[in-house]
Amino acid sequence: MRIEQVELVRVAMPLVRPFRTSFGVQETRDVLLVHVVTDMGDGWGECASHAEPFYNEEFTESAVMVLRRWLVPAVMALSDPTGDAVAGACKQVKGYRAAKAGLEMAVLDAELRAIGRSFAEHLGGTRTAIDVGVSVGITPTIDELVEQVRGYVSDGYRRVKLKVMPGWDAEPLRAVRSAFPDLPLQVDANAGYEPADVGTVAALDEFDLLMIEQPYPPDELQAHAALAARMHTPICLDESILSVGHAMTALDAGACSIVNIKVGRVGGVLESVRIHDACRERGVPVWCGGMLETGVGRAANVALASLPGFTFAADISASDRYWRRDITEPFQLVGSTIAVPGGPGLGVTVDLSTLNDLGATFETQVDLLR
Ligand code: OSB
Ligand code: MG
């Protein structure tokens, strides 16, 4: 395969409702896509970075700069560009895992489309549909939260994740738990608590949660381990886990017993599979997180979540939970599941006219070496 052109595509996509977490509120998604054109056909990838460096250090503008200046030239210089070769070509650049993930996804998509193989098949997926849940943001009032949860439950979602933060935890949880006594519930703090808040966090045991995700800052492995020893509710880490090495270190430390895998946070679908495999070998359950992706990143997430070790429902909701109009054919909820695309590559088609209607910008990368 020969890469003829790489295009960075940016589009501001309004969310159907604002999404508030402990690190801030999002109303519009600053979407960054990578489009590769090869002699064998096209490929698409999504960089799951956000507009601000509030979830982690990376942000979309920084991802664009790093792609332009280092990552795209490194991949264009490969004599035999394949999805497998992207991570090695990008290794000299530290961090910027969402940027790397988007580029790897695009090259792999082109490669797999050319040979008629789906992402799910290539990654080792074993399911044709995946169990999904919905991640519900912090709302202005507790009544609004209960109403949002009611809406999602009536849509068919059978697992709900609530965002929590200091001042928005036991009270909203009590209201949701009493309205839905049997609903599988979990919470995500996005690192909003400090180890000194251990009493507040440990008190969430009373709500019969599937897990509590990332209560403390990413580097606080020991504090997470101390919390795990004190709580019945399993601890899951998201922001702390950047690679298979991080996952093994966290598990060895007793900092978590469940791992959230996100393609953009760990640098790509292939590192995601390595984390899945290593956790599976240790009998540790994993599940697929989301970053409010368009249909492009969502397709990769769904394929990944079809692997056998993904035993908890994914944070991969149907397209209409995020967008009035997605840039690919929408992912639909069937019961509380989403079907795994079976077509070549990501198995979705990017709608250029939708991208244009949304005001997308297209920037072609010049190959300085050629
Ligand atoms: O921590 O899981 C998270 C969205 C953006 C950034 C971080 C997170 C999330 C979500 C939403 O919880 C998951 C989704 O529906 O895409
Ligand atoms: Mg999270």
Short mmCIF file of C-alpha atoms in Angstrom, two decimals, residues 46-214:
data_model
loop_
_atom_site.label_atom_id
_atom_site.label_comp_id
_atom_site.label_asym_id
_atom_site.label_seq_id
_atom_site.Cartn_x
_atom_site.Cartn_y
_atom_site.Cartn_z
CA GLU A 46 -10.93 9.67 14.60
CA CYS A 47 -8.71 11.40 17.18
CA ALA A 48 -10.75 11.37 20.37
CA SER A 49 -9.06 14.41 21.91
CA HIS A 50 -11.24 17.18 23.30
CA ALA A 51 -11.07 20.94 22.70
CA GLU A 52 -9.56 21.55 26.16
CA PRO A 53 -6.85 19.66 28.10
CA PHE A 54 -9.29 18.92 30.93
CA TYR A 55 -9.78 15.14 30.61
CA ASN A 56 -6.06 14.61 30.01
CA GLU A 57 -3.10 16.62 28.71
CA GLU A 58 -3.94 16.29 25.04
CA PHE A 59 -6.31 18.70 23.27
CA THR A 60 -7.45 18.86 19.68
CA GLU A 61 -5.34 21.83 18.60
CA SER A 62 -2.24 20.12 20.02
CA ALA A 63 -3.15 16.86 18.29
CA VAL A 64 -3.44 18.72 14.97
CA MET A 65 -0.02 20.32 15.42
CA VAL A 66 1.67 17.05 16.33
CA LEU A 67 0.03 15.22 13.44
CA ARG A 68 1.01 17.93 10.96
CA ARG A 69 4.56 18.31 12.08
CA TRP A 70 5.67 14.82 13.14
CA LEU A 71 3.17 11.97 13.04
CA VAL A 72 1.83 12.28 9.49
CA PRO A 73 5.32 12.82 8.00
CA ALA A 74 6.61 9.78 9.93
CA VAL A 75 3.84 7.56 8.58
CA MET A 76 4.15 8.98 5.04
CA ALA A 77 7.83 8.07 5.15
CA LEU A 78 7.07 4.38 5.74
CA SER A 79 7.95 2.26 2.73
CA ASP A 80 5.19 -0.20 3.59
CA PRO A 81 2.55 1.62 5.62
CA THR A 82 0.25 -0.73 7.54
CA GLY A 83 -1.83 -0.31 10.68
CA ASP A 84 0.76 -2.43 12.50
CA ALA A 85 3.60 -0.11 11.48
CA VAL A 86 2.02 3.17 12.63
CA ALA A 87 2.81 2.91 16.36
CA GLY A 88 6.48 2.18 15.64
CA ALA A 89 6.73 5.08 13.20
CA CYS A 90 5.22 7.41 15.83
CA LYS A 91 7.23 6.12 18.77
CA GLN A 92 9.70 9.02 18.93
CA VAL A 93 6.82 11.35 19.79
CA LYS A 94 5.90 11.03 23.46
CA GLY A 95 2.25 11.10 24.44
CA TYR A 96 -0.39 12.41 22.00
CA ARG A 97 -2.08 9.05 22.12
CA ALA A 98 -5.38 10.25 20.66
CA ALA A 99 -3.55 11.71 17.65
CA LYS A 100 -1.66 8.44 17.17
CA ALA A 101 -4.84 6.41 17.60
CA GLY A 102 -6.63 8.39 14.87
CA LEU A 103 -3.78 7.96 12.43
CA GLU A 104 -3.45 4.23 13.14
CA MET A 105 -7.22 3.81 12.72
CA ALA A 106 -7.19 5.53 9.33
CA VAL A 107 -4.26 3.48 7.97
CA LEU A 108 -5.75 0.25 9.31
CA ASP A 109 -9.13 1.15 7.82
CA ALA A 110 -7.57 1.65 4.38
CA GLU A 111 -5.61 -1.59 4.71
CA LEU A 112 -8.62 -3.66 5.82
CA ARG A 113 -11.00 -2.14 3.26
CA ALA A 114 -8.53 -3.07 0.54
CA ILE A 115 -8.59 -6.73 1.60
CA GLY A 116 -12.30 -6.82 2.47
CA ARG A 117 -11.79 -7.57 6.15
CA SER A 118 -13.69 -5.96 9.04
CA PHE A 119 -12.08 -4.33 12.06
CA ALA A 120 -13.88 -6.77 14.37
CA GLU A 121 -12.56 -9.78 12.46
CA HIS A 122 -9.04 -8.34 12.36
CA LEU A 123 -8.95 -7.50 16.08
CA GLY A 124 -10.32 -10.89 17.16
CA GLY A 125 -13.96 -10.03 17.85
CA THR A 126 -16.23 -12.92 18.79
CA ARG A 127 -19.68 -11.23 19.00
CA THR A 128 -22.03 -9.82 16.40
CA ALA A 129 -23.64 -7.39 18.86
CA ILE A 130 -22.31 -5.76 22.02
CA ASP A 131 -24.03 -4.79 25.28
CA VAL A 132 -24.02 -1.07 25.79
CA GLY A 133 -24.98 1.44 28.43
CA VAL A 134 -25.27 5.19 28.64
CA SER A 135 -23.11 7.73 30.45
CA VAL A 136 -25.24 10.47 31.99
CA GLY A 137 -23.71 13.86 32.73
CA ILE A 138 -24.21 16.10 35.73
CA THR A 139 -27.50 17.99 35.45
CA PRO A 140 -28.70 21.32 36.90
CA THR A 141 -31.11 19.53 39.26
CA ILE A 142 -31.64 16.04 40.66
CA ASP A 143 -35.14 15.93 39.11
CA GLU A 144 -33.61 16.51 35.67
CA LEU A 145 -31.14 13.69 36.30
CA VAL A 146 -33.91 11.24 37.22
CA GLU A 147 -35.88 12.33 34.12
CA GLN A 148 -32.84 11.84 31.85
CA VAL A 149 -32.21 8.40 33.29
CA ARG A 150 -35.91 7.56 32.82
CA GLY A 151 -35.66 8.59 29.17
CA TYR A 152 -32.60 6.45 28.54
CA VAL A 153 -34.12 3.45 30.33
CA SER A 154 -37.23 3.78 28.18
CA ASP A 155 -34.98 3.93 25.08
CA GLY A 156 -33.74 0.47 26.15
CA TYR A 157 -30.43 1.14 27.95
CA ARG A 158 -30.08 -1.45 30.68
CA ARG A 159 -26.92 -0.05 32.31
CA VAL A 160 -26.46 3.55 33.37
CA LYS A 161 -23.31 5.40 34.41
CA LEU A 162 -23.66 8.60 36.39
CA LYS A 163 -20.99 11.25 36.52
CA VAL A 164 -20.19 12.24 40.10
CA MET A 165 -18.05 14.92 41.73
CA PRO A 166 -17.68 16.43 45.19
CA GLY A 167 -21.10 17.90 45.99
CA TRP A 168 -22.86 15.74 43.35
CA ASP A 169 -22.69 12.18 44.62
CA ALA A 170 -24.75 10.56 47.39
CA GLU A 171 -27.82 12.79 46.94
CA PRO A 172 -28.33 12.32 43.19
CA LEU A 173 -27.41 8.64 43.55
CA ARG A 174 -30.02 8.14 46.25
CA ALA A 175 -32.69 9.69 44.00
CA VAL A 176 -31.76 7.56 40.98
CA ARG A 177 -31.39 4.41 43.04
CA SER A 178 -34.80 4.85 44.66
CA ALA A 179 -36.48 5.52 41.30
CA PHE A 180 -34.73 2.50 39.68
CA PRO A 181 -34.02 -0.05 42.45
CA ASP A 182 -32.84 -2.82 40.09
CA LEU A 183 -31.01 -0.80 37.43
CA PRO A 184 -27.35 -1.76 36.95
CA LEU A 185 -25.63 1.51 37.93
CA GLN A 186 -22.03 2.68 38.05
CA VAL A 187 -20.36 6.04 38.63
CA ASP A 188 -17.43 7.94 37.13
CA ALA A 189 -15.64 10.76 38.99
CA ASN A 190 -13.10 11.65 36.27
CA ALA A 191 -10.45 12.10 38.95
CA GLY A 192 -12.54 14.73 40.73
CA TYR A 193 -11.85 13.55 44.31
CA GLU A 194 -8.67 13.75 46.35
CA PRO A 195 -7.38 10.90 48.52
CA ALA A 196 -8.48 12.97 51.55
CA ASP A 197 -12.10 12.51 50.34
CA VAL A 198 -11.87 8.77 51.06
CA GLY A 199 -14.81 8.87 53.48
CA THR A 200 -17.15 10.48 50.93
CA VAL A 201 -16.11 8.05 48.21
CA ALA A 202 -16.28 4.94 50.41
CA ALA A 203 -19.81 5.94 51.49
CA LEU A 204 -20.98 5.28 47.89
CA ASP A 205 -20.86 1.55 48.75
CA GLU A 206 -24.49 1.81 49.91
CA PHE A 207 -25.79 2.28 46.34
CA ASP A 208 -24.96 -1.18 45.05
CA LEU A 209 -22.82 0.06 42.18
CA LEU A 210 -21.18 -2.15 39.53
CA MET A 211 -18.00 -0.10 39.95
CA ILE A 212 -16.62 3.34 40.69
CA GLU A 213 -14.46 4.73 37.91
CA GLN A 214 -11.39 6.91 38.46
#
